Amino acid sequence: MSFQRALALAEVPEDEAVGVTVGAQELAIARHGDEVFAVEDVCSHAAVALSEGEVDDCTVECWLHGSRFDLRTGKPTGLPATEPVATFPVDVRGTEVYVDVTTTLNGVTPQ
Ligand code: FES
């Protein structure tokens, strides 16, 4: 495990994702209550940043065609996307959010 600081917890909005780059990996960071999640910042359907999407019920929405991705599993909950996006380990240390971009939680290779 190789966690790197991504951003401050206070920088993660309640109802939308935020984009951040850790190492060479672009991430969409989002929260569900006190839980924080990191997914790769590109929709699996086309090259659209998920960090620009709204977050609801532990999913992030792709603004272009409306597929939602489960923040826990990376899997789309509806069409047109059919493939999961990579999810990364997150560690909240006090007021700071750390992400390990050297591995994925769901085994998906980032695009
Ligand atoms: S680009 Fe994301 S659902 Fe089509």
Short mmCIF file of C-alpha atoms and ligand atoms in Angstrom, two decimals:
data_model
loop_
_atom_site.label_atom_id
_atom_site.label_comp_id
_atom_site.label_asym_id
_atom_site.label_seq_id
_atom_site.Cartn_x
_atom_site.Cartn_y
_atom_site.Cartn_z
CA MET A 1 0.00 0.00 0.00
CA SER A 2 1.27 3.41 -0.91
CA PHE A 3 -1.10 6.09 0.22
CA GLN A 4 -0.58 9.65 -0.90
CA ARG A 5 -2.43 12.74 0.27
CA ALA A 6 -5.18 13.66 -2.21
CA LEU A 7 -6.96 16.61 -0.61
CA ALA A 8 -8.53 17.84 2.59
CA LEU A 9 -11.75 16.20 3.72
CA ALA A 10 -13.36 19.63 3.82
CA GLU A 11 -12.74 19.98 0.07
CA VAL A 12 -15.03 17.04 -0.75
CA PRO A 13 -18.58 18.35 -1.32
CA GLU A 14 -21.65 16.50 -0.05
CA ASP A 15 -23.49 16.18 -3.34
CA GLU A 16 -20.95 16.31 -6.12
CA ALA A 17 -17.58 14.83 -6.95
CA VAL A 18 -14.30 16.68 -7.06
CA GLY A 19 -11.38 16.05 -9.38
CA VAL A 20 -7.86 15.60 -8.08
CA THR A 21 -4.66 14.14 -9.49
CA VAL A 22 -2.57 11.81 -7.36
CA GLY A 23 0.67 10.76 -8.98
CA ALA A 24 -0.31 10.36 -12.63
CA GLN A 25 -3.82 9.17 -11.83
CA GLU A 26 -6.79 11.50 -12.25
CA LEU A 27 -9.42 10.73 -9.65
CA ALA A 28 -12.99 11.65 -8.91
CA ILE A 29 -13.37 11.86 -5.14
CA ALA A 30 -16.81 11.72 -3.58
CA ARG A 31 -18.41 11.07 -0.22
CA HIS A 32 -21.41 9.24 1.11
CA GLY A 33 -21.98 10.44 4.64
CA ASP A 34 -18.68 9.96 6.43
CA GLU A 35 -17.32 7.56 3.82
CA VAL A 36 -15.01 8.83 1.10
CA PHE A 37 -14.46 7.10 -2.23
CA ALA A 38 -12.02 7.47 -5.11
CA VAL A 39 -12.73 6.30 -8.66
CA GLU A 40 -10.87 6.95 -11.87
CA ASP A 41 -11.97 10.23 -13.35
CA VAL A 42 -13.25 8.98 -16.67
CA CYS A 43 -16.55 7.40 -17.59
CA SER A 44 -16.28 3.87 -19.00
CA HIS A 45 -18.62 4.84 -21.85
CA ALA A 46 -16.73 7.82 -23.29
CA ALA A 47 -14.03 10.26 -22.26
CA VAL A 48 -16.07 12.28 -19.80
CA ALA A 49 -14.85 13.35 -16.37
CA LEU A 50 -16.90 11.80 -13.59
CA SER A 51 -15.63 14.51 -11.24
CA GLU A 52 -18.06 16.87 -12.95
CA GLY A 53 -21.00 14.70 -11.97
CA GLU A 54 -23.51 14.86 -9.17
CA VAL A 55 -23.36 12.41 -6.29
CA ASP A 56 -26.43 10.76 -4.84
CA ASP A 57 -27.05 7.58 -2.84
CA CYS A 58 -23.41 6.46 -3.07
CA THR A 59 -23.29 6.86 -6.84
CA VAL A 60 -21.74 9.43 -9.14
CA GLU A 61 -23.53 10.41 -12.30
CA CYS A 62 -21.91 10.88 -15.69
CA TRP A 63 -23.34 14.16 -16.88
CA LEU A 64 -23.21 13.30 -20.58
CA HIS A 65 -25.57 10.30 -20.85
CA GLY A 66 -26.65 9.81 -17.27
CA SER A 67 -25.10 6.49 -16.30
CA ARG A 68 -24.46 6.29 -12.57
CA PHE A 69 -21.51 4.45 -11.04
CA ASP A 70 -21.61 2.82 -7.64
CA LEU A 71 -18.83 4.46 -5.62
CA ARG A 72 -18.16 1.20 -3.73
CA THR A 73 -17.88 -1.15 -6.69
CA GLY A 74 -17.30 1.12 -9.68
CA LYS A 75 -20.11 -0.68 -11.50
CA PRO A 76 -22.63 1.25 -13.58
CA THR A 77 -26.16 1.06 -12.22
CA GLY A 78 -27.71 1.89 -15.57
CA LEU A 79 -27.06 2.22 -19.28
CA PRO A 80 -25.46 3.31 -21.53
CA ALA A 81 -22.26 2.48 -19.65
CA THR A 82 -21.77 -1.26 -19.15
CA GLU A 83 -18.20 -1.50 -17.83
CA PRO A 84 -17.04 -0.62 -14.31
CA VAL A 85 -14.59 2.16 -13.53
CA ALA A 86 -11.54 1.54 -11.35
CA THR A 87 -11.93 2.18 -7.64
CA PHE A 88 -9.02 2.99 -5.36
CA PRO A 89 -8.34 2.49 -1.64
CA VAL A 90 -9.04 5.58 0.45
CA ASP A 91 -7.79 6.31 3.95
CA VAL A 92 -9.15 9.31 5.83
CA ARG A 93 -6.56 10.44 8.34
CA GLY A 94 -8.09 13.08 10.53
CA THR A 95 -8.96 15.95 8.22
CA GLU A 96 -6.95 14.67 5.25
CA VAL A 97 -7.87 12.18 2.51
CA TYR A 98 -5.23 9.75 1.28
CA VAL A 99 -5.53 7.50 -1.77
CA ASP A 100 -3.43 4.56 -2.94
CA VAL A 101 -3.30 4.75 -6.74
CA THR A 102 -0.89 1.82 -7.07
CA THR A 103 -3.70 -0.70 -6.77
CA THR A 104 -7.43 -0.90 -7.39
CA LEU A 105 -10.11 -2.29 -5.12
CA ASN A 106 -12.21 -3.84 -7.86
CA GLY A 107 -9.44 -5.19 -10.07
CA VAL A 108 -10.30 -2.85 -12.92
CA THR A 109 -7.31 -1.46 -14.79
CA PRO A 110 -7.65 2.33 -15.11
CA GLN A 111 -8.10 3.59 -18.67
S1 FES B 1 -20.08 9.26 -21.53
FE1 FES B 1 -20.68 8.62 -19.56
S2 FES B 1 -22.56 7.61 -19.89
FE2 FES B 1 -21.93 8.19 -21.87
#
